[in-house]
Amino acid sequence: MQERVATERLTLVDAVDRWFCLDRPVFIAPGQSYWVDWEADELCIDRGGGRISRIPRGPYRPDQPR
């Protein structure tokens, strides 16, 4: 598991660490945190109140960095 990143303002995430790209960008609200579960290949977002959103990695695209 990667270290959690806390957001201080509304954040639009479409990639994490250049290597984990999402199919569609996702908003993360202020005070929420996110991390990548590399084993499950998902972006995890702690929405608060015990709710965790899990977003799968998008398919590989030729324009992605290698």
PDB file of N, CA, C and O in Angstrom:
ATOM      1  N   MET A   1       0.843  -1.185   0.000  1.00  0.00           N
ATOM      2  CA  MET A   1       0.000   0.000   0.000  1.00  0.00           C
ATOM      3  C   MET A   1       0.882   1.240   0.000  1.00  0.00           C
ATOM      4  O   MET A   1       1.864   1.316   0.720  1.00  0.00           O
ATOM      5  N   GLN A   2       0.509   2.195  -0.789  1.00  0.00           N
ATOM      6  CA  GLN A   2       1.217   3.460  -0.872  1.00  0.00           C
ATOM      7  C   GLN A   2       0.767   4.364   0.274  1.00  0.00           C
ATOM      8  O   GLN A   2      -0.321   4.231   0.800  1.00  0.00           O
ATOM      9  N   GLU A   3       1.600   5.297   0.623  1.00  0.00           N
ATOM     10  CA  GLU A   3       1.267   6.268   1.649  1.00  0.00           C
ATOM     11  C   GLU A   3       0.046   7.082   1.224  1.00  0.00           C
ATOM     12  O   GLU A   3      -0.102   7.445   0.066  1.00  0.00           O
ATOM     13  N   ARG A   4      -0.812   7.398   2.185  1.00  0.00           N
ATOM     14  CA  ARG A   4      -2.010   8.200   1.898  1.00  0.00           C
ATOM     15  C   ARG A   4      -1.638   9.643   1.636  1.00  0.00           C
ATOM     16  O   ARG A   4      -0.739  10.196   2.251  1.00  0.00           O
ATOM     17  N   VAL A   5      -2.362  10.248   0.710  1.00  0.00           N
ATOM     18  CA  VAL A   5      -2.196  11.664   0.390  1.00  0.00           C
ATOM     19  C   VAL A   5      -3.484  12.364   0.804  1.00  0.00           C
ATOM     20  O   VAL A   5      -4.568  11.984   0.354  1.00  0.00           O
ATOM     21  N   ALA A   6      -3.383  13.359   1.683  1.00  0.00           N
ATOM     22  CA  ALA A   6      -4.557  14.117   2.122  1.00  0.00           C
ATOM     23  C   ALA A   6      -4.725  15.345   1.229  1.00  0.00           C
ATOM     24  O   ALA A   6      -3.741  15.986   0.857  1.00  0.00           O
ATOM     25  N   THR A   7      -5.963  15.649   0.880  1.00  0.00           N
ATOM     26  CA  THR A   7      -6.220  16.818   0.045  1.00  0.00           C
ATOM     27  C   THR A   7      -6.675  17.978   0.912  1.00  0.00           C
ATOM     28  O   THR A   7      -7.438  17.801   1.855  1.00  0.00           O
ATOM     29  N   GLU A   8      -6.182  19.166   0.584  1.00  0.00           N
ATOM     30  CA  GLU A   8      -6.549  20.371   1.326  1.00  0.00           C
ATOM     31  C   GLU A   8      -7.636  21.161   0.609  1.00  0.00           C
ATOM     32  O   GLU A   8      -8.256  22.037   1.200  1.00  0.00           O
ATOM     33  N   ARG A   9      -7.843  20.860  -0.677  1.00  0.00           N
ATOM     34  CA  ARG A   9      -8.884  21.541  -1.458  1.00  0.00           C
ATOM     35  C   ARG A   9      -9.438  20.539  -2.462  1.00  0.00           C
ATOM     36  O   ARG A   9      -8.889  19.458  -2.651  1.00  0.00           O
ATOM     37  N   LEU A  10     -10.510  20.903  -3.118  1.00  0.00           N
ATOM     38  CA  LEU A  10     -11.107  20.037  -4.126  1.00  0.00           C
ATOM     39  C   LEU A  10     -10.051  19.724  -5.190  1.00  0.00           C
ATOM     40  O   LEU A  10      -9.439  20.633  -5.751  1.00  0.00           O
ATOM     41  N   THR A  11      -9.826  18.446  -5.445  1.00  0.00           N
ATOM     42  CA  THR A  11      -8.750  18.015  -6.333  1.00  0.00           C
ATOM     43  C   THR A  11      -9.305  17.069  -7.393  1.00  0.00           C
ATOM     44  O   THR A  11     -10.071  16.164  -7.086  1.00  0.00           O
ATOM     45  N   LEU A  12      -8.901  17.287  -8.628  1.00  0.00           N
ATOM     46  CA  LEU A  12      -9.276  16.407  -9.733  1.00  0.00           C
ATOM     47  C   LEU A  12      -8.072  15.523 -10.045  1.00  0.00           C
ATOM     48  O   LEU A  12      -7.008  16.011 -10.395  1.00  0.00           O
ATOM     49  N   VAL A  13      -8.251  14.208  -9.891  1.00  0.00           N
ATOM     50  CA  VAL A  13      -7.151  13.258 -10.082  1.00  0.00           C
ATOM     51  C   VAL A  13      -7.420  12.413 -11.320  1.00  0.00           C
ATOM     52  O   VAL A  13      -8.496  11.838 -11.462  1.00  0.00           O
ATOM     53  N   ASP A  14      -6.426  12.358 -12.217  1.00  0.00           N
ATOM     54  CA  ASP A  14      -6.535  11.468 -13.380  1.00  0.00           C
ATOM     55  C   ASP A  14      -5.354  10.512 -13.466  1.00  0.00           C
ATOM     56  O   ASP A  14      -5.383   9.554 -14.215  1.00  0.00           O
ATOM     57  N   ALA A  15      -4.308  10.776 -12.678  1.00  0.00           N
ATOM     58  CA  ALA A  15      -3.136   9.904 -12.635  1.00  0.00           C
ATOM     59  C   ALA A  15      -2.447  10.067 -11.288  1.00  0.00           C
ATOM     60  O   ALA A  15      -2.502  11.124 -10.673  1.00  0.00           O
ATOM     61  N   VAL A  16      -1.797   8.991 -10.841  1.00  0.00           N
ATOM     62  CA  VAL A  16      -1.026   9.008  -9.600  1.00  0.00           C
ATOM     63  C   VAL A  16       0.347   8.432  -9.925  1.00  0.00           C
ATOM     64  O   VAL A  16       0.449   7.355 -10.521  1.00  0.00           O
ATOM     65  N   ASP A  17       1.387   9.148  -9.538  1.00  0.00           N
ATOM     66  CA  ASP A  17       2.769   8.699  -9.771  1.00  0.00           C
ATOM     67  C   ASP A  17       3.067   8.421 -11.241  1.00  0.00           C
ATOM     68  O   ASP A  17       3.870   7.562 -11.566  1.00  0.00           O
ATOM     69  N   ARG A  18       2.420   9.096 -12.155  1.00  0.00           N
ATOM     70  CA  ARG A  18       2.610   8.946 -13.604  1.00  0.00           C
ATOM     71  C   ARG A  18       2.301   7.555 -14.135  1.00  0.00           C
ATOM     72  O   ARG A  18       2.081   7.386 -15.321  1.00  0.00           O
ATOM     73  N   TRP A  19       2.285   6.540 -13.312  1.00  0.00           N
ATOM     74  CA  TRP A  19       2.136   5.161 -13.793  1.00  0.00           C
ATOM     75  C   TRP A  19       0.738   4.613 -13.589  1.00  0.00           C
ATOM     76  O   TRP A  19       0.379   3.600 -14.158  1.00  0.00           O
ATOM     77  N   PHE A  20      -0.035   5.252 -12.746  1.00  0.00           N
ATOM     78  CA  PHE A  20      -1.382   4.766 -12.468  1.00  0.00           C
ATOM     79  C   PHE A  20      -2.366   5.771 -13.053  1.00  0.00           C
ATOM     80  O   PHE A  20      -2.610   6.827 -12.476  1.00  0.00           O
ATOM     81  N   CYS A  21      -2.920   5.461 -14.219  1.00  0.00           N
ATOM     82  CA  CYS A  21      -3.822   6.374 -14.923  1.00  0.00           C
ATOM     83  C   CYS A  21      -5.245   5.846 -14.861  1.00  0.00           C
ATOM     84  O   CYS A  21      -5.487   4.650 -15.021  1.00  0.00           O
ATOM     85  N   LEU A  22      -6.177   6.762 -14.638  1.00  0.00           N
ATOM     86  CA  LEU A  22      -7.588   6.400 -14.573  1.00  0.00           C
ATOM     87  C   LEU A  22      -8.241   6.581 -15.938  1.00  0.00           C
ATOM     88  O   LEU A  22      -7.796   7.395 -16.745  1.00  0.00           O
ATOM     89  N   ASP A  23      -9.309   5.834 -16.162  1.00  0.00           N
ATOM     90  CA  ASP A  23     -10.093   5.987 -17.381  1.00  0.00           C
ATOM     91  C   ASP A  23     -10.749   7.366 -17.419  1.00  0.00           C
ATOM     92  O   ASP A  23     -10.769   8.025 -18.442  1.00  0.00           O
ATOM     93  N   ARG A  24     -11.294   7.778 -16.263  1.00  0.00           N
ATOM     94  CA  ARG A  24     -11.934   9.082 -16.119  1.00  0.00           C
ATOM     95  C   ARG A  24     -11.394   9.748 -14.861  1.00  0.00           C
ATOM     96  O   ARG A  24     -11.203   9.087 -13.843  1.00  0.00           O
ATOM     97  N   PRO A  25     -11.216  11.061 -14.898  1.00  0.00           N
ATOM     98  CA  PRO A  25     -10.773  11.769 -13.694  1.00  0.00           C
ATOM     99  C   PRO A  25     -11.829  11.673 -12.597  1.00  0.00           C
ATOM    100  O   PRO A  25     -13.022  11.505 -12.864  1.00  0.00           O
ATOM    101  N   VAL A  26     -11.378  11.783 -11.357  1.00  0.00           N
ATOM    102  CA  VAL A  26     -12.288  11.709 -10.214  1.00  0.00           C
ATOM    103  C   VAL A  26     -11.984  12.883  -9.272  1.00  0.00           C
ATOM    104  O   VAL A  26     -10.827  13.259  -9.096  1.00  0.00           O
ATOM    105  N   PHE A  27     -13.039  13.475  -8.702  1.00  0.00           N
ATOM    106  CA  PHE A  27     -12.875  14.554  -7.737  1.00  0.00           C
ATOM    107  C   PHE A  27     -12.662  13.973  -6.345  1.00  0.00           C
ATOM    108  O   PHE A  27     -13.336  13.015  -5.965  1.00  0.00           O
ATOM    109  N   ILE A  28     -11.755  14.596  -5.608  1.00  0.00           N
ATOM    110  CA  ILE A  28     -11.521  14.241  -4.210  1.00  0.00           C
ATOM    111  C   ILE A  28     -11.724  15.520  -3.408  1.00  0.00           C
ATOM    112  O   ILE A  28     -11.078  16.534  -3.664  1.00  0.00           O
ATOM    113  N   ALA A  29     -12.637  15.466  -2.452  1.00  0.00           N
ATOM    114  CA  ALA A  29     -13.033  16.643  -1.685  1.00  0.00           C
ATOM    115  C   ALA A  29     -11.985  17.005  -0.626  1.00  0.00           C
ATOM    116  O   ALA A  29     -11.170  16.164  -0.233  1.00  0.00           O
ATOM    117  N   PRO A  30     -12.009  18.255  -0.162  1.00  0.00           N
ATOM    118  CA  PRO A  30     -11.087  18.677   0.892  1.00  0.00           C
ATOM    119  C   PRO A  30     -11.230  17.786   2.130  1.00  0.00           C
ATOM    120  O   PRO A  30     -12.343  17.422   2.513  1.00  0.00           O
ATOM    121  N   GLY A  31     -10.105  17.418   2.713  1.00  0.00           N
ATOM    122  CA  GLY A  31     -10.105  16.587   3.908  1.00  0.00           C
ATOM    123  C   GLY A  31     -10.135  15.094   3.638  1.00  0.00           C
ATOM    124  O   GLY A  31      -9.929  14.291   4.543  1.00  0.00           O
ATOM    125  N   GLN A  32     -10.393  14.700   2.405  1.00  0.00           N
ATOM    126  CA  GLN A  32     -10.368  13.278   2.068  1.00  0.00           C
ATOM    127  C   GLN A  32      -8.940  12.884   1.724  1.00  0.00           C
ATOM    128  O   GLN A  32      -8.086  13.734   1.482  1.00  0.00           O
ATOM    129  N   SER A  33      -8.672  11.586   1.735  1.00  0.00           N
ATOM    130  CA  SER A  33      -7.330  11.117   1.384  1.00  0.00           C
ATOM    131  C   SER A  33      -7.431  10.004   0.354  1.00  0.00           C
ATOM    132  O   SER A  33      -8.469   9.377   0.194  1.00  0.00           O
ATOM    133  N   TYR A  34      -6.324   9.794  -0.363  1.00  0.00           N
ATOM    134  CA  TYR A  34      -6.317   8.751  -1.395  1.00  0.00           C
ATOM    135  C   TYR A  34      -4.960   8.051  -1.422  1.00  0.00           C
ATOM    136  O   TYR A  34      -3.967   8.571  -0.946  1.00  0.00           O
ATOM    137  N   TRP A  35      -4.953   6.860  -1.977  1.00  0.00           N
ATOM    138  CA  TRP A  35      -3.749   6.058  -2.146  1.00  0.00           C
ATOM    139  C   TRP A  35      -4.020   5.017  -3.217  1.00  0.00           C
ATOM    140  O   TRP A  35      -5.154   4.794  -3.600  1.00  0.00           O
ATOM    141  N   VAL A  36      -2.977   4.382  -3.696  1.00  0.00           N
ATOM    142  CA  VAL A  36      -3.123   3.328  -4.700  1.00  0.00           C
ATOM    143  C   VAL A  36      -2.900   1.981  -4.030  1.00  0.00           C
ATOM    144  O   VAL A  36      -1.915   1.773  -3.322  1.00  0.00           O
ATOM    145  N   ASP A  37      -3.838   1.076  -4.239  1.00  0.00           N
ATOM    146  CA  ASP A  37      -3.677  -0.315  -3.822  1.00  0.00           C
ATOM    147  C   ASP A  37      -3.098  -1.034  -5.029  1.00  0.00           C
ATOM    148  O   ASP A  37      -3.819  -1.392  -5.967  1.00  0.00           O
ATOM    149  N   TRP A  38      -1.773  -1.179  -5.041  1.00  0.00           N
ATOM    150  CA  TRP A  38      -1.087  -1.737  -6.213  1.00  0.00           C
ATOM    151  C   TRP A  38      -1.440  -3.201  -6.442  1.00  0.00           C
ATOM    152  O   TRP A  38      -1.457  -3.667  -7.575  1.00  0.00           O
ATOM    153  N   GLU A  39      -1.728  -3.947  -5.376  1.00  0.00           N
ATOM    154  CA  GLU A  39      -2.084  -5.363  -5.531  1.00  0.00           C
ATOM    155  C   GLU A  39      -3.437  -5.521  -6.222  1.00  0.00           C
ATOM    156  O   GLU A  39      -3.622  -6.409  -7.053  1.00  0.00           O
ATOM    157  N   ALA A  40      -4.391  -4.654  -5.886  1.00  0.00           N
ATOM    158  CA  ALA A  40      -5.726  -4.724  -6.489  1.00  0.00           C
ATOM    159  C   ALA A  40      -5.819  -3.855  -7.747  1.00  0.00           C
ATOM    160  O   ALA A  40      -6.817  -3.912  -8.456  1.00  0.00           O
ATOM    161  N   ASP A  41      -4.783  -3.049  -8.009  1.00  0.00           N
ATOM    162  CA  ASP A  41      -4.767  -2.142  -9.159  1.00  0.00           C
ATOM    163  C   ASP A  41      -5.941  -1.157  -9.107  1.00  0.00           C
ATOM    164  O   ASP A  41      -6.645  -0.953 -10.099  1.00  0.00           O
ATOM    165  N   GLU A  42      -6.135  -0.536  -7.924  1.00  0.00           N
ATOM    166  CA  GLU A  42      -7.242   0.397  -7.724  1.00  0.00           C
ATOM    167  C   GLU A  42      -6.777   1.647  -6.985  1.00  0.00           C
ATOM    168  O   GLU A  42      -5.891   1.582  -6.135  1.00  0.00           O
ATOM    169  N   LEU A  43      -7.403   2.762  -7.312  1.00  0.00           N
ATOM    170  CA  LEU A  43      -7.230   3.990  -6.545  1.00  0.00           C
ATOM    171  C   LEU A  43      -8.262   3.952  -5.434  1.00  0.00           C
ATOM    172  O   LEU A  43      -9.452   3.752  -5.689  1.00  0.00           O
ATOM    173  N   CYS A  44      -7.811   4.115  -4.194  1.00  0.00           N
ATOM    174  CA  CYS A  44      -8.705   4.092  -3.041  1.00  0.00           C
ATOM    175  C   CYS A  44      -8.843   5.512  -2.505  1.00  0.00           C
ATOM    176  O   CYS A  44      -7.846   6.224  -2.360  1.00  0.00           O
ATOM    177  N   ILE A  45     -10.076   5.906  -2.219  1.00  0.00           N
ATOM    178  CA  ILE A  45     -10.350   7.236  -1.690  1.00  0.00           C
ATOM    179  C   ILE A  45     -11.139   7.080  -0.401  1.00  0.00           C
ATOM    180  O   ILE A  45     -12.220   6.486  -0.389  1.00  0.00           O
ATOM    181  N   ASP A  46     -10.579   7.606   0.693  1.00  0.00           N
ATOM    182  CA  ASP A  46     -11.264   7.588   1.983  1.00  0.00           C
ATOM    183  C   ASP A  46     -12.203   8.784   2.002  1.00  0.00           C
ATOM    184  O   ASP A  46     -11.764   9.928   2.117  1.00  0.00           O
ATOM    185  N   ARG A  47     -13.499   8.518   1.851  1.00  0.00           N
ATOM    186  CA  ARG A  47     -14.510   9.574   1.762  1.00  0.00           C
ATOM    187  C   ARG A  47     -14.997  10.033   3.135  1.00  0.00           C
ATOM    188  O   ARG A  47     -15.808  10.933   3.257  1.00  0.00           O
ATOM    189  N   GLY A  48     -14.520   9.399   4.193  1.00  0.00           N
ATOM    190  CA  GLY A  48     -14.956   9.737   5.549  1.00  0.00           C
ATOM    191  C   GLY A  48     -16.115   8.854   5.977  1.00  0.00           C
ATOM    192  O   GLY A  48     -16.794   8.251   5.145  1.00  0.00           O
ATOM    193  N   GLY A  49     -16.325   8.777   7.268  1.00  0.00           N
ATOM    194  CA  GLY A  49     -17.431   7.970   7.787  1.00  0.00           C
ATOM    195  C   GLY A  49     -17.299   6.500   7.469  1.00  0.00           C
ATOM    196  O   GLY A  49     -18.290   5.794   7.382  1.00  0.00           O
ATOM    197  N   GLY A  50     -16.072   6.024   7.270  1.00  0.00           N
ATOM    198  CA  GLY A  50     -15.839   4.614   6.976  1.00  0.00           C
ATOM    199  C   GLY A  50     -16.085   4.222   5.525  1.00  0.00           C
ATOM    200  O   GLY A  50     -16.034   3.045   5.184  1.00  0.00           O
ATOM    201  N   ARG A  51     -16.363   5.189   4.650  1.00  0.00           N
ATOM    202  CA  ARG A  51     -16.613   4.898   3.233  1.00  0.00           C
ATOM    203  C   ARG A  51     -15.320   5.012   2.436  1.00  0.00           C
ATOM    204  O   ARG A  51     -14.655   6.039   2.473  1.00  0.00           O
ATOM    205  N   ILE A  52     -14.983   3.958   1.717  1.00  0.00           N
ATOM    206  CA  ILE A  52     -13.811   3.930   0.841  1.00  0.00           C
ATOM    207  C   ILE A  52     -14.298   3.677  -0.585  1.00  0.00           C
ATOM    208  O   ILE A  52     -14.944   2.668  -0.852  1.00  0.00           O
ATOM    209  N   SER A  53     -13.996   4.611  -1.482  1.00  0.00           N
ATOM    210  CA  SER A  53     -14.293   4.403  -2.910  1.00  0.00           C
ATOM    211  C   SER A  53     -13.083   3.737  -3.552  1.00  0.00           C
ATOM    212  O   SER A  53     -11.950   4.105  -3.267  1.00  0.00           O
ATOM    213  N   ARG A  54     -13.328   2.769  -4.413  1.00  0.00           N
ATOM    214  CA  ARG A  54     -12.253   2.069  -5.112  1.00  0.00           C
ATOM    215  C   ARG A  54     -12.481   2.204  -6.611  1.00  0.00           C
ATOM    216  O   ARG A  54     -13.503   1.778  -7.116  1.00  0.00           O
ATOM    217  N   ILE A  55     -11.513   2.799  -7.291  1.00  0.00           N
ATOM    218  CA  ILE A  55     -11.632   3.041  -8.727  1.00  0.00           C
ATOM    219  C   ILE A  55     -10.544   2.245  -9.444  1.00  0.00           C
ATOM    220  O   ILE A  55      -9.359   2.421  -9.158  1.00  0.00           O
ATOM    221  N   PRO A  56     -10.921   1.365 -10.378  1.00  0.00           N
ATOM    222  CA  PRO A  56      -9.917   0.552 -11.071  1.00  0.00           C
ATOM    223  C   PRO A  56      -9.070   1.387 -12.022  1.00  0.00           C
ATOM    224  O   PRO A  56      -9.510   2.426 -12.519  1.00  0.00           O
ATOM    225  N   ARG A  57      -7.880   0.906 -12.256  1.00  0.00           N
ATOM    226  CA  ARG A  57      -6.975   1.540 -13.222  1.00  0.00           C
ATOM    227  C   ARG A  57      -7.585   1.434 -14.610  1.00  0.00           C
ATOM    228  O   ARG A  57      -8.221   0.450 -14.954  1.00  0.00           O
ATOM    229  N   GLY A  58      -7.380   2.474 -15.400  1.00  0.00           N
ATOM    230  CA  GLY A  58      -7.863   2.450 -16.780  1.00  0.00           C
ATOM    231  C   GLY A  58      -7.000   1.527 -17.624  1.00  0.00           C
ATOM    232  O   GLY A  58      -5.871   1.188 -17.240  1.00  0.00           O
ATOM    233  N   PRO A  59      -7.500   1.107 -18.767  1.00  0.00           N
ATOM    234  CA  PRO A  59      -6.691   0.255 -19.650  1.00  0.00           C
ATOM    235  C   PRO A  59      -5.471   1.015 -20.161  1.00  0.00           C
ATOM    236  O   PRO A  59      -5.484   2.250 -20.239  1.00  0.00           O
ATOM    237  N   TYR A  60      -4.456   0.297 -20.516  1.00  0.00           N
ATOM    238  CA  TYR A  60      -3.226   0.906 -21.042  1.00  0.00           C
ATOM    239  C   TYR A  60      -3.527   1.644 -22.333  1.00  0.00           C
ATOM    240  O   TYR A  60      -4.251   1.165 -23.186  1.00  0.00           O
ATOM    241  N   ARG A  61      -2.972   2.851 -22.440  1.00  0.00           N
ATOM    242  CA  ARG A  61      -3.091   3.632 -23.671  1.00  0.00           C
ATOM    243  C   ARG A  61      -1.699   3.874 -24.223  1.00  0.00           C
ATOM    244  O   ARG A  61      -0.755   4.082 -23.456  1.00  0.00           O
ATOM    245  N   PRO A  62      -1.534   3.871 -25.520  1.00  0.00           N
ATOM    246  CA  PRO A  62      -0.204   4.047 -26.115  1.00  0.00           C
ATOM    247  C   PRO A  62       0.471   5.375 -25.743  1.00  0.00           C
ATOM    248  O   PRO A  62       1.677   5.462 -25.741  1.00  0.00           O
ATOM    249  N   ASP A  63      -0.318   6.398 -25.388  1.00  0.00           N
ATOM    250  CA  ASP A  63       0.277   7.699 -25.061  1.00  0.00           C
ATOM    251  C   ASP A  63       0.715   7.800 -23.595  1.00  0.00           C
ATOM    252  O   ASP A  63       1.226   8.826 -23.182  1.00  0.00           O
ATOM    253  N   GLN A  64       0.515   6.746 -22.802  1.00  0.00           N
ATOM    254  CA  GLN A  64       0.939   6.761 -21.406  1.00  0.00           C
ATOM    255  C   GLN A  64       2.454   6.627 -21.308  1.00  0.00           C
ATOM    256  O   GLN A  64       3.084   5.950 -22.135  1.00  0.00           O
ATOM    257  N   PRO A  65       3.050   7.231 -20.284  1.00  0.00           N
ATOM    258  CA  PRO A  65       4.499   7.051 -20.078  1.00  0.00           C
ATOM    259  C   PRO A  65       4.804   5.600 -19.728  1.00  0.00           C
ATOM    260  O   PRO A  65       3.974   4.895 -19.177  1.00  0.00           O
ATOM    261  N   ARG A  66       5.996   5.177 -20.063  1.00  0.00           N
ATOM    262  CA  ARG A  66       6.395   3.785 -19.743  1.00  0.00           C
ATOM    263  C   ARG A  66       7.471   3.797 -18.701  1.00  0.00           C
ATOM    264  O   ARG A  66       8.227   4.655 -18.552  1.00  0.00           O
TER     265      ARG A  66
END
